[in-house]
Short mmCIF file of C-alpha atoms in Angstrom, two decimals:
data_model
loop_
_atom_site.label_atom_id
_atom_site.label_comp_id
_atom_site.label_asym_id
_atom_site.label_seq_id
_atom_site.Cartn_x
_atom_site.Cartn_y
_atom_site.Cartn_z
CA UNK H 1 0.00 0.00 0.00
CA UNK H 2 2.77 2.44 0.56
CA UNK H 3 4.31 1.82 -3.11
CA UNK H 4 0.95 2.84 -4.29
CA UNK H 5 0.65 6.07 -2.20
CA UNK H 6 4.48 6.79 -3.77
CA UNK H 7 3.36 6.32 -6.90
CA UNK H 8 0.48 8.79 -6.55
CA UNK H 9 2.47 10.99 -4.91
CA UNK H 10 5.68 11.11 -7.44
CA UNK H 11 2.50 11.35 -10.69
CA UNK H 12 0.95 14.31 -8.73
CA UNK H 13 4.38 16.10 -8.13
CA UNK H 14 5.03 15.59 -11.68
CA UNK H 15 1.92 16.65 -12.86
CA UNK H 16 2.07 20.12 -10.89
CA UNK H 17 5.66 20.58 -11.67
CA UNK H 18 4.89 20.21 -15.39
CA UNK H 19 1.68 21.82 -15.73
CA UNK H 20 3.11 25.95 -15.24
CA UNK H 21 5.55 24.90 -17.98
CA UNK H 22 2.71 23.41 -20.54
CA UNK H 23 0.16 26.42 -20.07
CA UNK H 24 2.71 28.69 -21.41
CA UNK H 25 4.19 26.45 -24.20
CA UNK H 26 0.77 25.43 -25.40
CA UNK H 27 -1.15 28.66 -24.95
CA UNK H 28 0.52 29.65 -28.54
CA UNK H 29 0.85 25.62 -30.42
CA UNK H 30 -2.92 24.25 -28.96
CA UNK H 31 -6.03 26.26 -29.14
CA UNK H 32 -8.13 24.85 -26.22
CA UNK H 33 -11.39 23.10 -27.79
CA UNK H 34 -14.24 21.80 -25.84
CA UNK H 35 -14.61 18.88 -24.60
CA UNK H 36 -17.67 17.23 -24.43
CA UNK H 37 -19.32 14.38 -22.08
CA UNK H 38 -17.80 11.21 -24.07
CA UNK H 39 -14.25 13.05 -23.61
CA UNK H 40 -15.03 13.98 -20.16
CA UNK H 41 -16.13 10.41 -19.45
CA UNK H 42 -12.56 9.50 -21.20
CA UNK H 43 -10.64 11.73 -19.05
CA UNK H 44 -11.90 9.97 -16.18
CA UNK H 45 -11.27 6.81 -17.34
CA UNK H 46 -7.76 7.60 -18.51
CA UNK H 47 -7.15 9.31 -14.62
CA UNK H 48 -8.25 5.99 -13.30
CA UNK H 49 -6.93 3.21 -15.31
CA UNK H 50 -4.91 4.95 -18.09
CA UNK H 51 -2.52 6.96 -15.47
CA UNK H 52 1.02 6.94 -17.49
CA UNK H 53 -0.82 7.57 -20.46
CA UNK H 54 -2.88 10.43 -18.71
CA UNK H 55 0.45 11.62 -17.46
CA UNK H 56 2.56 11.49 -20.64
CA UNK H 57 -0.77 13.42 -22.95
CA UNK H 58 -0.48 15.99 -20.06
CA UNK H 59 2.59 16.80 -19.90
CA UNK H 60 3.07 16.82 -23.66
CA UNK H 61 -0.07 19.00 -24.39
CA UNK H 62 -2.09 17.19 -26.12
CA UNK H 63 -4.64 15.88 -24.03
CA UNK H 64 -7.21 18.39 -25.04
CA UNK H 65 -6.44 17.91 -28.81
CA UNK H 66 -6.83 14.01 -28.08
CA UNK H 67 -10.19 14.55 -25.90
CA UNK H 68 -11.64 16.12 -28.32
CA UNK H 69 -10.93 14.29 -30.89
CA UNK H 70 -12.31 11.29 -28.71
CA UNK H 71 -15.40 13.10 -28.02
CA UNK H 72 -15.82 13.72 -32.28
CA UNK H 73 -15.26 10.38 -32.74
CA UNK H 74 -17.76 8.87 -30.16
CA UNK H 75 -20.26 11.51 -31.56
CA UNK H 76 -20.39 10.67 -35.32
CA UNK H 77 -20.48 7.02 -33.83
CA UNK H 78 -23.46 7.42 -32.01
CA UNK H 79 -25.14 9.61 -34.67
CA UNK H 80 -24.86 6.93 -37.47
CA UNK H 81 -25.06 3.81 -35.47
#
């Protein structure tokens, strides 16, 4: 149990140390789009089970870009299924 709390807490140090640096870097290279509840939902499940992968999307900008590209997908599936 106390590997798993040093886990979470070397991913959340990361996450905070990284996330100053990626607001300013991707402020001018990713224009924020929304997200909608399928991408949400995604988030979630990538925060849960997905953490590395959550981590490594974060801290290289392009979770929002790949959320909402989730969320496109998942909506064109529903509409023509």
């Amino acid at each position: 149990m106390a590997v798993k709390e040093n886990e979470d807490a070397i991913l959340e140090r990361l996450l905070q140390g990284s996330e100053k640096q990626r607001r300013s870097e991707n402020a001018r290279a990713e224009e924020e789009q929304p997200i909608g509840t399928w991408g949400q939902r995604h988030l979630d499940y990538l925060k849960q089970c997905r953490r590395v992968t959550y981590a490594n999307l974060f801290t290289s900008g392009r979770l929002n870009t790949y959320l909402a590209d989730i969320d496109r997908q998942a909506q064109e599936h529903f509409i023509h299924t």
